[in-house]
Amino acid sequence: MEIVIIGDEATRTGFKLSGVTRTYPGEEAKTHLTKMLQDDSIGIIMITERYAEENRDVLNRASKDKKRLTPVIVEIPGSTGAIAGETDPVQELIGGGLGGRGGGGG
């Protein structure tokens, strides 16, 4: 299964350097997201928070209508960092799965 990145140029370049071959500009997210969500070869779609917000309707609809486990959609900070006031969706997913907020280890 493939990993796909949707985001700004710096984010896409960083992931390309780590070996991810499928990256798309965030400005084209809406065009590509619908197709990606139906593509069986894609396991993970990583999208920067900015473009996730701009395409929240598509992402919410995909989450609501999901009939299979993949692709998993992960929102990541862009090259300028996390959006102020945003919660970490991965942290919430893990915390919700464990019955509370993650972290700590004490």
Coordinates of C-alpha atoms in Angstrom, one line a residue:
M1 CA 0.0 0.0 0.0
E2 CA 1.1 3.5 -0.8
I3 CA 1.4 6.6 1.2
V4 CA 0.2 9.8 -0.4
I5 CA 1.0 13.4 0.7
I6 CA -1.1 16.4 0.1
G7 CA 0.4 19.7 1.2
D8 CA 2.6 22.7 0.6
E9 CA 5.8 22.4 -1.5
A10 CA 8.2 22.2 1.5
T11 CA 6.2 19.4 3.1
R12 CA 5.9 17.5 -0.2
T13 CA 9.7 17.9 -0.8
G14 CA 10.5 16.5 2.7
F15 CA 8.4 13.4 2.2
K16 CA 9.8 13.0 -1.4
L17 CA 13.3 13.0 0.2
S18 CA 12.2 10.2 2.5
G19 CA 11.0 8.1 -0.4
V20 CA 7.3 8.9 -0.8
T21 CA 6.6 9.1 -4.5
R22 CA 3.0 10.3 -4.6
T23 CA 2.6 13.9 -3.6
Y24 CA 0.1 16.5 -4.6
P25 CA -0.1 20.2 -4.1
G26 CA -2.7 21.2 -1.5
E27 CA -4.3 23.6 -4.0
E28 CA -5.3 20.5 -6.0
A29 CA -6.5 18.5 -3.0
K30 CA -10.2 18.6 -3.8
T31 CA -9.5 17.3 -7.3
H32 CA -7.5 14.4 -6.1
L33 CA -9.1 13.4 -2.8
T34 CA -12.2 11.8 -4.2
K35 CA -10.2 9.6 -6.5
M36 CA -7.7 8.7 -3.8
L37 CA -10.4 7.7 -1.4
Q38 CA -11.5 5.0 -3.9
D39 CA -8.0 3.9 -4.8
D40 CA -7.2 0.4 -3.3
S41 CA -3.5 0.9 -3.7
I42 CA -3.4 3.8 -1.2
G43 CA -3.1 2.9 2.5
I44 CA -2.5 6.3 4.0
I45 CA -3.3 9.9 2.9
M46 CA -1.4 12.5 4.8
I47 CA -2.8 16.0 4.4
T48 CA -1.5 19.2 6.0
E49 CA -3.9 20.8 8.4
R50 CA -4.4 23.8 6.2
Y51 CA -5.6 21.8 3.2
A52 CA -7.6 19.5 5.4
E53 CA -9.6 22.5 6.7
E54 CA -10.1 23.8 3.2
N55 CA -11.5 20.3 2.2
R56 CA -13.3 19.4 5.5
D57 CA -16.5 18.7 3.6
V58 CA -14.8 16.0 1.5
L59 CA -13.0 14.5 4.5
N60 CA -16.1 14.5 6.6
R61 CA -18.2 12.8 3.9
A62 CA -15.4 10.2 3.4
S63 CA -15.3 9.5 7.1
K64 CA -19.1 9.2 7.3
D65 CA -19.5 7.0 4.2
K66 CA -16.4 4.8 4.9
K67 CA -16.9 1.2 4.1
R68 CA -13.4 -0.1 4.3
L69 CA -10.4 0.4 6.6
T70 CA -8.1 2.1 4.1
P71 CA -7.1 4.7 3.2
V72 CA -6.4 6.1 6.6
I73 CA -6.4 9.9 6.6
V74 CA -3.9 11.6 8.8
E75 CA -3.7 15.4 9.2
I76 CA -0.2 16.7 9.7
P77 CA 1.3 20.1 10.4
G78 CA 2.5 21.9 7.3
S79 CA 6.0 23.3 6.9
T80 CA 5.1 26.4 9.0
G81 CA 4.0 24.3 12.0
A82 CA 0.7 23.3 13.5
I83 CA -2.3 25.5 13.3
A84 CA -2.8 27.3 16.6
G85 CA -5.6 26.0 18.7
E86 CA -5.9 22.8 16.7
T87 CA -6.0 19.5 18.5
D88 CA -3.8 16.7 17.3
P89 CA -6.1 14.2 15.5
V90 CA -3.6 11.3 16.0
Q91 CA -3.4 12.1 19.7
E92 CA -7.2 12.1 19.9
L93 CA -7.5 8.9 18.0
I94 CA -5.0 7.2 20.3
G95 CA -6.5 8.7 23.4
G96 CA -10.0 7.7 22.4
G97 CA -8.9 4.2 21.7
L98 CA -7.3 3.9 25.1
G99 CA -10.2 5.4 26.9
G100 CA -8.6 8.8 27.7
R101 CA -5.9 11.2 26.8
G102 CA -2.6 9.7 25.9
G103 CA 0.8 10.8 27.2
G104 CA 2.3 10.6 30.6
G105 CA 3.9 7.2 31.2
G106 CA 4.5 8.0 34.8

